[in-house]
Amino acid sequence: MFSPVSLLTFVTLALGIAANPVIIDRSPILSIPLSQIRNITSGHNLVASNLARAQAFKDRSKAQGSAQAKRQTVPVTNELVSYIASVGVGADDSQFDLIVDTGSSNTWVGATKKYTQTSTSHSTGDSVEVSYGSGDFEGTEFTDQVTLSSSLVIKSQSIGVASSSSGFEGVDGIIGIGPVDLTEDTVSRTTTVPTVTDNLFSAGTIAENLVAISFEPATSDESANGELDFGGTDSSKFTGDITFTSKVGDFWGISQSVSYGSETIVSNLEGIVDTGTTLLLLVTNSYNAYVKATGAVLDNTTGLLKVTEAQFNALENLVFTIGGTEFTFTPNAQIWPRSLNAEIGGVAGDIYLIVSDLGAETEGFSFINGMVWLERFYSVFDTANSQVGFATTPFTTATTN
């Protein structure tokens, strides 16, 4: 079962005016509650689930989204650390707990709680099918009213209604905030499906077609530690300026270099930023360089790297260079929260690292900056300008782990 961790997040909507004579009333700041979920039975399974998701990304990219390529045939348990929103669907505002996912773009329900048609429901008659590597669903595509709050309602959002799903026990589906191209070939007779963000923008509800995310490291079962901003950025959640870099590929992809101390372990390679991946994944050559530099050893019990107290005290920063700006990932940011060691089958007080091996290099997938990375930086996913932005936060250098 998932263990929910309550946290509050805000959907920030700016005021604006449309370019034509019709004035559109863009709403002030709105908020919706989110909860963190952790479905972890062991560190080994967490790593396996992250790698299965990564393989699904690679397969989709290679085959340009063909249904056969998206199928992940290796049986794994969907282990994750992510965030859910309680989203209303239909005229009766029936509530569904949906994972907020930047690595996919379809919104769908019915994994646990079943969908019931109301007066706002309309079946398109089209089939829908998406595989995430560590889970999948198939069903029928509908359009329906989607309610994020009483003031934030999408009158006709395309959603999948699952007839079958796997890997989503304890949640009801996904709200996808990835690029719209990720919906290609997922719905029959349809090229792409507008995302929730697309529809909020086209309806004039938000000023810009972008979404921004801030989190902070969660180290207990009681944390209020996140915000989701639609249509603009919240300057109270980051420090300094936001650095933007061009989006690469179909996903929220970027180019970056990474150094450990004086050694460059990633040199201007392409990869993705993904809320649905928990760990920081590096291709084998980069991972091996990191292991050698830190002196870490692979722990057979958890499947994660492990360091001694002395090695932890000697850890150096990982420095990510993105868009010409250096983002420092501190030694504390590189370790699994020690208060949560039991969740990965670890020993209390031992020190485990959150860097894992992504495998052989594949074009466009030399790294995945997952949730552990996103908790340290403010991130902006800008559809209108096809760019991704990052800024430091008060939690970039936190020592809570």
GROMACS .gro file of C-alpha atoms in nm:
model
  401
    1MET     CA    1   0.000   0.000   0.000
    2PHE     CA    2   0.109   0.356  -0.056
    3SER     CA    3   0.192   0.563   0.252
    4PRO     CA    4   0.053   0.915   0.193
    5VAL     CA    5   0.247   1.212   0.318
    6SER     CA    6   0.040   1.526   0.336
    7LEU     CA    7   0.173   1.839   0.174
    8LEU     CA    8   0.022   2.155   0.036
    9THR     CA    9   0.091   2.280  -0.312
   10PHE     CA   10  -0.036   2.577  -0.501
   11VAL     CA   11  -0.156   2.617  -0.859
   12THR     CA   12  -0.057   2.971  -0.951
   13LEU     CA   13  -0.258   3.139  -1.224
   14ALA     CA   14  -0.165   3.487  -1.351
   15LEU     CA   15  -0.400   3.760  -1.469
   16GLY     CA   16  -0.399   3.833  -1.839
   17ILE     CA   17  -0.587   3.969  -2.138
   18ALA     CA   18  -0.637   3.796  -2.469
   19ALA     CA   19  -0.499   3.954  -2.785
   20ASN     CA   20  -0.845   3.986  -2.943
   21PRO     CA   21  -1.120   4.222  -2.816
   22VAL     CA   22  -1.276   3.954  -2.593
   23ILE     CA   23  -1.153   4.010  -2.238
   24ILE     CA   24  -1.070   3.689  -2.053
   25ASP     CA   25  -1.076   3.694  -1.675
   26ARG     CA   26  -0.766   3.504  -1.565
   27SER     CA   27  -0.804   3.382  -1.209
   28PRO     CA   28  -0.588   3.485  -0.910
   29ILE     CA   29  -0.379   3.234  -0.715
   30LEU     CA   30  -0.561   2.905  -0.660
   31SER     CA   31  -0.447   2.615  -0.447
   32ILE     CA   32  -0.506   2.242  -0.450
   33PRO     CA   33  -0.378   1.994  -0.189
   34LEU     CA   34  -0.130   1.725  -0.289
   35SER     CA   35   0.002   1.424  -0.099
   36GLN     CA   36   0.333   1.248  -0.136
   37ILE     CA   37   0.312   0.873  -0.195
   38ARG     CA   38   0.583   0.617  -0.133
   39ASN     CA   39   0.536   0.263  -0.255
   40ILE     CA   40   0.868   0.102  -0.169
   41THR     CA   41   0.913  -0.261  -0.068
   42SER     CA   42   1.293  -0.262  -0.108
   43GLY     CA   43   1.577  -0.063  -0.255
   44HIS     CA   44   1.627  -0.334  -0.518
   45ASN     CA   45   1.268  -0.298  -0.638
   46LEU     CA   46   1.294   0.081  -0.637
   47VAL     CA   47   1.598   0.065  -0.865
   48ALA     CA   48   1.432  -0.196  -1.090
   49SER     CA   49   1.118   0.014  -1.125
   50ASN     CA   50   1.319   0.327  -1.211
   51LEU     CA   51   1.514   0.134  -1.475
   52ALA     CA   52   1.198  -0.018  -1.624
   53ARG     CA   53   1.051   0.330  -1.662
   54ALA     CA   54   1.376   0.451  -1.820
   55GLN     CA   55   1.367   0.162  -2.067
   56ALA     CA   56   1.012   0.254  -2.167
   57PHE     CA   57   1.131   0.609  -2.237
   58LYS     CA   58   1.414   0.477  -2.454
   59ASP     CA   59   1.189   0.236  -2.642
   60ARG     CA   60   0.935   0.505  -2.716
   61SER     CA   61   1.203   0.738  -2.845
   62LYS     CA   62   1.356   0.474  -3.071
   63ALA     CA   63   1.026   0.368  -3.225
   64GLN     CA   64   0.859   0.711  -3.224
   65GLY     CA   65   0.585   0.585  -2.994
   66SER     CA   66   0.480   0.263  -3.167
   67ALA     CA   67   0.259   0.050  -2.943
   68GLN     CA   68   0.491  -0.249  -2.968
   69ALA     CA   69   0.795  -0.052  -2.855
   70LYS     CA   70   0.615   0.098  -2.557
   71ARG     CA   71   0.538  -0.244  -2.409
   72GLN     CA   72   0.767  -0.337  -2.120
   73THR     CA   73   0.784  -0.715  -2.095
   74VAL     CA   74   0.997  -0.741  -1.780
   75PRO     CA   75   0.769  -0.795  -1.477
   76VAL     CA   76   0.843  -0.538  -1.207
   77THR     CA   77   0.665  -0.386  -0.909
   78ASN     CA   78   0.581  -0.017  -0.952
   79GLU     CA   79   0.794   0.137  -0.677
   80LEU     CA   80   0.799   0.514  -0.660
   81VAL     CA   81   0.814   0.834  -0.465
   82SER     CA   82   0.576   1.080  -0.624
   83TYR     CA   83   0.292   1.323  -0.565
   84ILE     CA   84  -0.082   1.290  -0.612
   85ALA     CA   85  -0.361   1.542  -0.660
   86SER     CA   86  -0.722   1.481  -0.571
   87VAL     CA   87  -0.895   1.571  -0.897
   88GLY     CA   88  -1.269   1.596  -0.958
   89VAL     CA   89  -1.412   1.435  -1.271
   90GLY     CA   90  -1.766   1.464  -1.405
   91ALA     CA   91  -2.073   1.669  -1.316
   92ASP     CA   92  -2.074   1.519  -0.966
   93ASP     CA   93  -1.707   1.612  -0.908
   94SER     CA   94  -1.616   1.255  -0.822
   95GLN     CA   95  -1.267   1.260  -0.666
   96PHE     CA   96  -0.974   1.061  -0.807
   97ASP     CA   97  -0.621   1.049  -0.664
   98LEU     CA   98  -0.394   1.105  -0.965
   99ILE     CA   99  -0.013   1.097  -0.985
  100VAL     CA  100   0.132   1.426  -1.113
  101ASP     CA  101   0.371   1.318  -1.389
  102THR     CA  102   0.606   1.528  -1.605
  103GLY     CA  103   0.723   1.217  -1.792
  104SER     CA  104   0.385   1.146  -1.954
  105SER     CA  105   0.101   1.355  -2.091
  106ASN     CA  106  -0.219   1.148  -2.092
  107THR     CA  107  -0.464   1.208  -1.808
  108TRP     CA  108  -0.661   0.900  -1.707
  109VAL     CA  109  -0.865   0.748  -1.425
  110GLY     CA  110  -1.005   0.414  -1.314
  111ALA     CA  111  -0.701   0.223  -1.185
  112THR     CA  112  -0.853   0.174  -0.838
  113LYS     CA  113  -1.173   0.377  -0.813
  114LYS     CA  114  -1.401   0.312  -1.108
  115TYR     CA  115  -1.524   0.589  -1.335
  116THR     CA  116  -1.900   0.653  -1.356
  117GLN     CA  117  -2.049   0.852  -1.643
  118THR     CA  118  -2.247   1.168  -1.564
  119SER     CA  119  -2.418   1.436  -1.773
  120THR     CA  120  -2.081   1.585  -1.873
  121SER     CA  121  -1.929   1.255  -1.989
  122HIS     CA  122  -1.886   1.180  -2.357
  123SER     CA  123  -1.727   0.866  -2.495
  124THR     CA  124  -1.522   0.931  -2.807
  125GLY     CA  125  -1.532   0.561  -2.895
  126ASP     CA  126  -1.153   0.565  -2.931
  127SER     CA  127  -0.927   0.320  -2.754
  128VAL     CA  128  -0.635   0.440  -2.541
  129GLU     CA  129  -0.324   0.253  -2.429
  130VAL     CA  130  -0.010   0.374  -2.249
  131SER     CA  131   0.283   0.181  -2.098
  132TYR     CA  132   0.511   0.338  -1.838
  133GLY     CA  133   0.757   0.051  -1.802
  134SER     CA  134   0.665  -0.011  -1.439
  135GLY     CA  135   0.291   0.001  -1.513
  136ASP     CA  136   0.038   0.039  -1.792
  137PHE     CA  137  -0.329   0.088  -1.868
  138GLU     CA  138  -0.573   0.050  -2.154
  139GLY     CA  139  -0.931   0.159  -2.198
  140THR     CA  140  -1.158   0.409  -2.374
  141GLU     CA  141  -1.104   0.780  -2.428
  142PHE     CA  142  -1.372   1.018  -2.296
  143THR     CA  143  -1.410   1.393  -2.273
  144ASP     CA  144  -1.537   1.516  -1.937
  145GLN     CA  145  -1.534   1.801  -1.693
  146VAL     CA  146  -1.216   1.804  -1.481
  147THR     CA  147  -1.210   2.006  -1.160
  148LEU     CA  148  -0.881   2.095  -0.989
  149SER     CA  149  -1.062   2.331  -0.750
  150SER     CA  150  -1.399   2.506  -0.735
  151SER     CA  151  -1.248   2.796  -0.930
  152LEU     CA  152  -1.036   2.589  -1.169
  153VAL     CA  153  -1.256   2.379  -1.397
  154ILE     CA  154  -1.178   2.239  -1.743
  155LYS     CA  155  -1.512   2.190  -1.915
  156SER     CA  156  -1.403   1.934  -2.174
  157GLN     CA  157  -1.078   1.753  -2.096
  158SER     CA  158  -0.984   1.439  -2.288
  159ILE     CA  159  -0.926   1.159  -2.036
  160GLY     CA  160  -0.863   0.789  -2.055
  161VAL     CA  161  -1.093   0.556  -1.863
  162ALA     CA  162  -0.913   0.236  -1.774
  163SER     CA  163  -1.070  -0.101  -1.842
  164SER     CA  164  -0.750  -0.263  -1.715
  165SER     CA  165  -0.431  -0.139  -1.552
  166SER     CA  166  -0.130  -0.270  -1.363
  167GLY     CA  167   0.122  -0.108  -1.131
  168PHE     CA  168  -0.111   0.157  -0.992
  169GLU     CA  169  -0.240   0.000  -0.673
  170GLY     CA  170  -0.353   0.263  -0.424
  171VAL     CA  171  -0.394   0.543  -0.681
  172ASP     CA  172  -0.653   0.607  -0.949
  173GLY     CA  173  -0.442   0.712  -1.247
  174ILE     CA  174  -0.226   0.997  -1.375
  175ILE     CA  175  -0.254   1.366  -1.456
  176GLY     CA  176   0.007   1.407  -1.728
  177ILE     CA  177   0.189   1.740  -1.756
  178GLY     CA  178   0.455   1.634  -2.004
  179PRO     CA  179   0.480   1.770  -2.361
  180VAL     CA  180   0.177   1.698  -2.579
  181ASP     CA  181   0.388   1.495  -2.827
  182LEU     CA  182   0.399   1.216  -2.568
  183THR     CA  183   0.030   1.149  -2.636
  184GLU     CA  184   0.107   1.059  -2.998
  185ASP     CA  185  -0.008   0.705  -3.090
  186THR     CA  186  -0.175   0.653  -2.753
  187VAL     CA  187  -0.535   0.715  -2.867
  188SER     CA  188  -0.683   0.554  -3.177
  189ARG     CA  189  -0.789   0.780  -3.466
  190THR     CA  190  -0.617   1.070  -3.288
  191THR     CA  191  -0.279   1.229  -3.354
  192THR     CA  192  -0.225   1.396  -3.016
  193VAL     CA  193  -0.445   1.479  -2.717
  194PRO     CA  194  -0.434   1.828  -2.556
  195THR     CA  195  -0.294   1.812  -2.205
  196VAL     CA  196  -0.448   1.968  -1.896
  197THR     CA  197  -0.197   2.255  -1.924
  198ASP     CA  198  -0.283   2.306  -2.293
  199ASN     CA  199  -0.654   2.332  -2.217
  200LEU     CA  200  -0.606   2.568  -1.922
  201PHE     CA  201  -0.411   2.798  -2.151
  202SER     CA  202  -0.645   2.775  -2.451
  203ALA     CA  203  -0.942   2.855  -2.226
  204GLY     CA  204  -0.766   3.169  -2.103
  205THR     CA  205  -0.743   3.046  -1.746
  206ILE     CA  206  -0.364   3.082  -1.728
  207ALA     CA  207  -0.142   3.353  -1.871
  208GLU     CA  208   0.133   3.130  -2.011
  209ASN     CA  209   0.144   2.770  -2.132
  210LEU     CA  210   0.386   2.650  -1.869
  211VAL     CA  211   0.396   2.465  -1.541
  212ALA     CA  212   0.651   2.511  -1.262
  213ILE     CA  213   0.729   2.284  -0.968
  214SER     CA  214   0.895   2.332  -0.632
  215PHE     CA  215   0.953   2.068  -0.366
  216GLU     CA  216   1.178   2.030  -0.068
  217PRO     CA  217   1.334   1.710   0.066
  218ALA     CA  218   1.081   1.500   0.256
  219THR     CA  219   1.231   1.315   0.550
  220SER     CA  220   0.924   1.212   0.748
  221ASP     CA  221   0.562   1.109   0.711
  222GLU     CA  222   0.443   1.463   0.789
  223SER     CA  223   0.570   1.725   0.545
  224ALA     CA  224   0.405   2.019   0.372
  225ASN     CA  225   0.665   2.068   0.106
  226GLY     CA  226   0.552   2.148  -0.246
  227GLU     CA  227   0.390   2.379  -0.496
  228LEU     CA  228   0.268   2.328  -0.851
  229ASP     CA  229   0.235   2.651  -1.051
  230PHE     CA  230   0.033   2.667  -1.372
  231GLY     CA  231   0.077   2.968  -1.601
  232GLY     CA  232   0.363   3.144  -1.424
  233THR     CA  233   0.640   3.120  -1.168
  234ASP     CA  234   0.627   3.189  -0.793
  235SER     CA  235   0.924   3.408  -0.702
  236SER     CA  236   0.882   3.323  -0.333
  237LYS     CA  237   0.983   2.964  -0.408
  238PHE     CA  238   1.324   3.021  -0.566
  239THR     CA  239   1.635   3.229  -0.517
  240GLY     CA  240   1.824   3.426  -0.783
  241ASP     CA  241   1.729   3.399  -1.148
  242ILE     CA  242   1.577   3.115  -1.348
  243THR     CA  243   1.814   2.974  -1.610
  244PHE     CA  244   1.636   2.851  -1.924
  245THR     CA  245   1.770   2.600  -2.173
  246SER     CA  246   1.617   2.464  -2.492
  247LYS     CA  247   1.398   2.156  -2.464
  248VAL     CA  248   1.551   1.848  -2.627
  249GLY     CA  249   1.344   1.563  -2.774
  250ASP     CA  250   0.985   1.458  -2.705
  251PHE     CA  251   1.021   1.455  -2.326
  252TRP     CA  252   1.122   1.740  -2.098
  253GLY     CA  253   1.480   1.685  -2.211
  254ILE     CA  254   1.787   1.901  -2.155
  255SER     CA  255   2.161   1.905  -2.220
  256GLN     CA  256   2.390   1.918  -1.917
  257SER     CA  257   2.742   1.855  -1.795
  258VAL     CA  258   2.814   1.712  -1.452
  259SER     CA  259   3.136   1.725  -1.253
  260TYR     CA  260   3.236   1.565  -0.926
  261GLY     CA  261   3.509   1.768  -0.764
  262SER     CA  262   3.754   1.845  -1.045
  263GLU     CA  263   3.647   1.550  -1.264
  264THR     CA  264   3.387   1.584  -1.541
  265ILE     CA  265   3.168   1.272  -1.545
  266VAL     CA  266   2.900   1.395  -1.789
  267SER     CA  267   3.015   1.618  -2.076
  268ASN     CA  268   2.734   1.811  -2.247
  269LEU     CA  269   2.508   1.509  -2.293
  270GLU     CA  270   2.131   1.490  -2.335
  271GLY     CA  271   1.883   1.340  -2.091
  272ILE     CA  272   1.550   1.412  -1.923
  273VAL     CA  273   1.400   1.560  -1.608
  274ASP     CA  274   1.123   1.342  -1.465
  275THR     CA  275   0.903   1.356  -1.155
  276GLY     CA  276   0.809   0.990  -1.205
  277THR     CA  277   1.168   0.869  -1.155
  278THR     CA  278   1.284   0.869  -0.795
  279LEU     CA  279   1.662   0.844  -0.827
  280LEU     CA  280   1.940   1.025  -1.016
  281LEU     CA  281   2.032   0.789  -1.301
  282LEU     CA  282   2.362   0.816  -1.492
  283VAL     CA  283   2.485   0.606  -1.785
  284THR     CA  284   2.736   0.336  -1.691
  285ASN     CA  285   3.054   0.528  -1.778
  286SER     CA  286   2.943   0.829  -1.572
  287TYR     CA  287   2.814   0.607  -1.291
  288ASN     CA  288   3.142   0.415  -1.273
  289ALA     CA  289   3.338   0.740  -1.257
  290TYR     CA  290   3.118   0.856  -0.970
  291VAL     CA  291   3.161   0.525  -0.784
  292LYS     CA  292   3.539   0.542  -0.821
  293ALA     CA  293   3.555   0.903  -0.708
  294THR     CA  294   3.337   0.851  -0.400
  295GLY     CA  295   3.470   0.510  -0.298
  296ALA     CA  296   3.113   0.383  -0.267
  297VAL     CA  297   3.026   0.014  -0.287
  298LEU     CA  298   2.707  -0.150  -0.406
  299ASP     CA  299   2.504  -0.268  -0.108
  300ASN     CA  300   2.359  -0.614  -0.172
  301THR     CA  301   2.074  -0.561   0.074
  302THR     CA  302   1.930  -0.243  -0.076
  303GLY     CA  303   2.068  -0.236  -0.431
  304LEU     CA  304   2.194   0.119  -0.370
  305LEU     CA  305   2.545   0.251  -0.332
  306LYS     CA  306   2.669   0.277   0.026
  307VAL     CA  307   2.942   0.488   0.187
  308THR     CA  308   3.098   0.494   0.532
  309GLU     CA  309   3.067   0.793   0.764
  310ALA     CA  310   3.423   0.893   0.675
  311GLN     CA  311   3.351   0.868   0.302
  312PHE     CA  312   3.035   1.076   0.345
  313ASN     CA  313   3.231   1.345   0.526
  314ALA     CA  314   3.473   1.349   0.231
  315LEU     CA  315   3.203   1.365  -0.039
  316GLU     CA  316   3.234   1.654  -0.282
  317ASN     CA  317   2.963   1.846  -0.465
  318LEU     CA  318   2.812   1.721  -0.788
  319VAL     CA  319   2.794   2.031  -1.008
  320PHE     CA  320   2.537   2.035  -1.289
  321THR     CA  321   2.605   2.289  -1.565
  322ILE     CA  322   2.280   2.369  -1.745
  323GLY     CA  323   2.237   2.658  -1.985
  324GLY     CA  324   2.571   2.800  -1.874
  325THR     CA  325   2.474   2.808  -1.505
  326GLU     CA  326   2.617   2.582  -1.236
  327PHE     CA  327   2.374   2.408  -1.001
  328THR     CA  328   2.535   2.251  -0.695
  329PHE     CA  329   2.407   1.915  -0.572
  330THR     CA  330   2.554   1.893  -0.224
  331PRO     CA  331   2.682   1.580  -0.044
  332ASN     CA  332   2.366   1.579   0.168
  333ALA     CA  333   2.153   1.590  -0.147
  334GLN     CA  334   2.338   1.282  -0.278
  335ILE     CA  335   2.221   1.053   0.004
  336TRP     CA  336   1.895   0.873   0.074
  337PRO     CA  337   1.712   1.030   0.374
  338ARG     CA  338   1.851   0.834   0.670
  339SER     CA  339   1.519   0.861   0.853
  340LEU     CA  340   1.365   0.655   0.569
  341ASN     CA  341   1.630   0.379   0.556
  342ALA     CA  342   1.380   0.119   0.675
  343GLU     CA  343   1.167   0.176   0.363
  344ILE     CA  344   1.449   0.050   0.137
  345GLY     CA  345   1.542  -0.238   0.367
  346GLY     CA  346   1.847  -0.049   0.492
  347VAL     CA  347   2.011  -0.031   0.831
  348ALA     CA  348   1.927   0.264   1.056
  349GLY     CA  349   2.207   0.519   1.048
  350ASP     CA  350   2.381   0.374   0.742
  351ILE     CA  351   2.443   0.606   0.446
  352TYR     CA  352   2.310   0.515   0.101
  353LEU     CA  353   2.355   0.720  -0.217
  354ILE     CA  354   2.075   0.808  -0.459
  355VAL     CA  355   2.284   0.776  -0.778
  356SER     CA  356   2.218   0.458  -0.980
  357ASP     CA  357   2.334   0.302  -1.306
  358LEU     CA  358   2.116   0.383  -1.609
  359GLY     CA  359   2.298   0.134  -1.829
  360ALA     CA  360   2.460   0.179  -2.169
  361GLU     CA  361   2.437   0.520  -2.333
  362THR     CA  362   2.141   0.573  -2.564
  363GLU     CA  363   2.099   0.887  -2.773
  364GLY     CA  364   1.904   1.142  -2.571
  365PHE     CA  365   1.913   0.935  -2.251
  366SER     CA  366   2.250   0.984  -2.083
  367PHE     CA  367   2.087   1.071  -1.751
  368ILE     CA  368   1.754   1.112  -1.575
  369ASN     CA  369   1.728   1.381  -1.309
  370GLY     CA  370   1.456   1.233  -1.092
  371MET     CA  371   1.259   1.342  -0.787
  372VAL     CA  372   1.561   1.351  -0.555
  373TRP     CA  373   1.713   1.613  -0.786
  374LEU     CA  374   1.391   1.811  -0.833
  375GLU     CA  375   1.350   1.844  -0.457
  376ARG     CA  376   1.658   2.068  -0.456
  377PHE     CA  377   1.570   2.305  -0.743
  378TYR     CA  378   1.276   2.501  -0.879
  379SER     CA  379   1.188   2.372  -1.226
  380VAL     CA  380   0.988   2.533  -1.506
  381PHE     CA  381   0.844   2.341  -1.802
  382ASP     CA  382   0.761   2.600  -2.068
  383THR     CA  383   0.557   2.465  -2.359
  384ALA     CA  384   0.510   2.799  -2.534
  385ASN     CA  385   0.884   2.863  -2.568
  386SER     CA  386   0.996   2.497  -2.583
  387GLN     CA  387   1.234   2.539  -2.294
  388VAL     CA  388   1.306   2.413  -1.943
  389GLY     CA  389   1.419   2.637  -1.658
  390PHE     CA  390   1.584   2.586  -1.319
  391ALA     CA  391   1.665   2.798  -1.017
  392THR     CA  392   1.804   2.737  -0.672
  393THR     CA  393   1.575   2.733  -0.369
  394PRO     CA  394   1.618   2.771   0.007
  395PHE     CA  395   1.639   2.390   0.014
  396THR     CA  396   1.919   2.349  -0.241
  397THR     CA  397   2.175   2.330   0.038
  398ALA     CA  398   1.950   2.180   0.309
  399THR     CA  399   2.111   1.915   0.532
  400THR     CA  400   1.791   1.732   0.628
  401ASN     CA  401   1.892   1.395   0.480
   0.00000   0.00000   0.00000
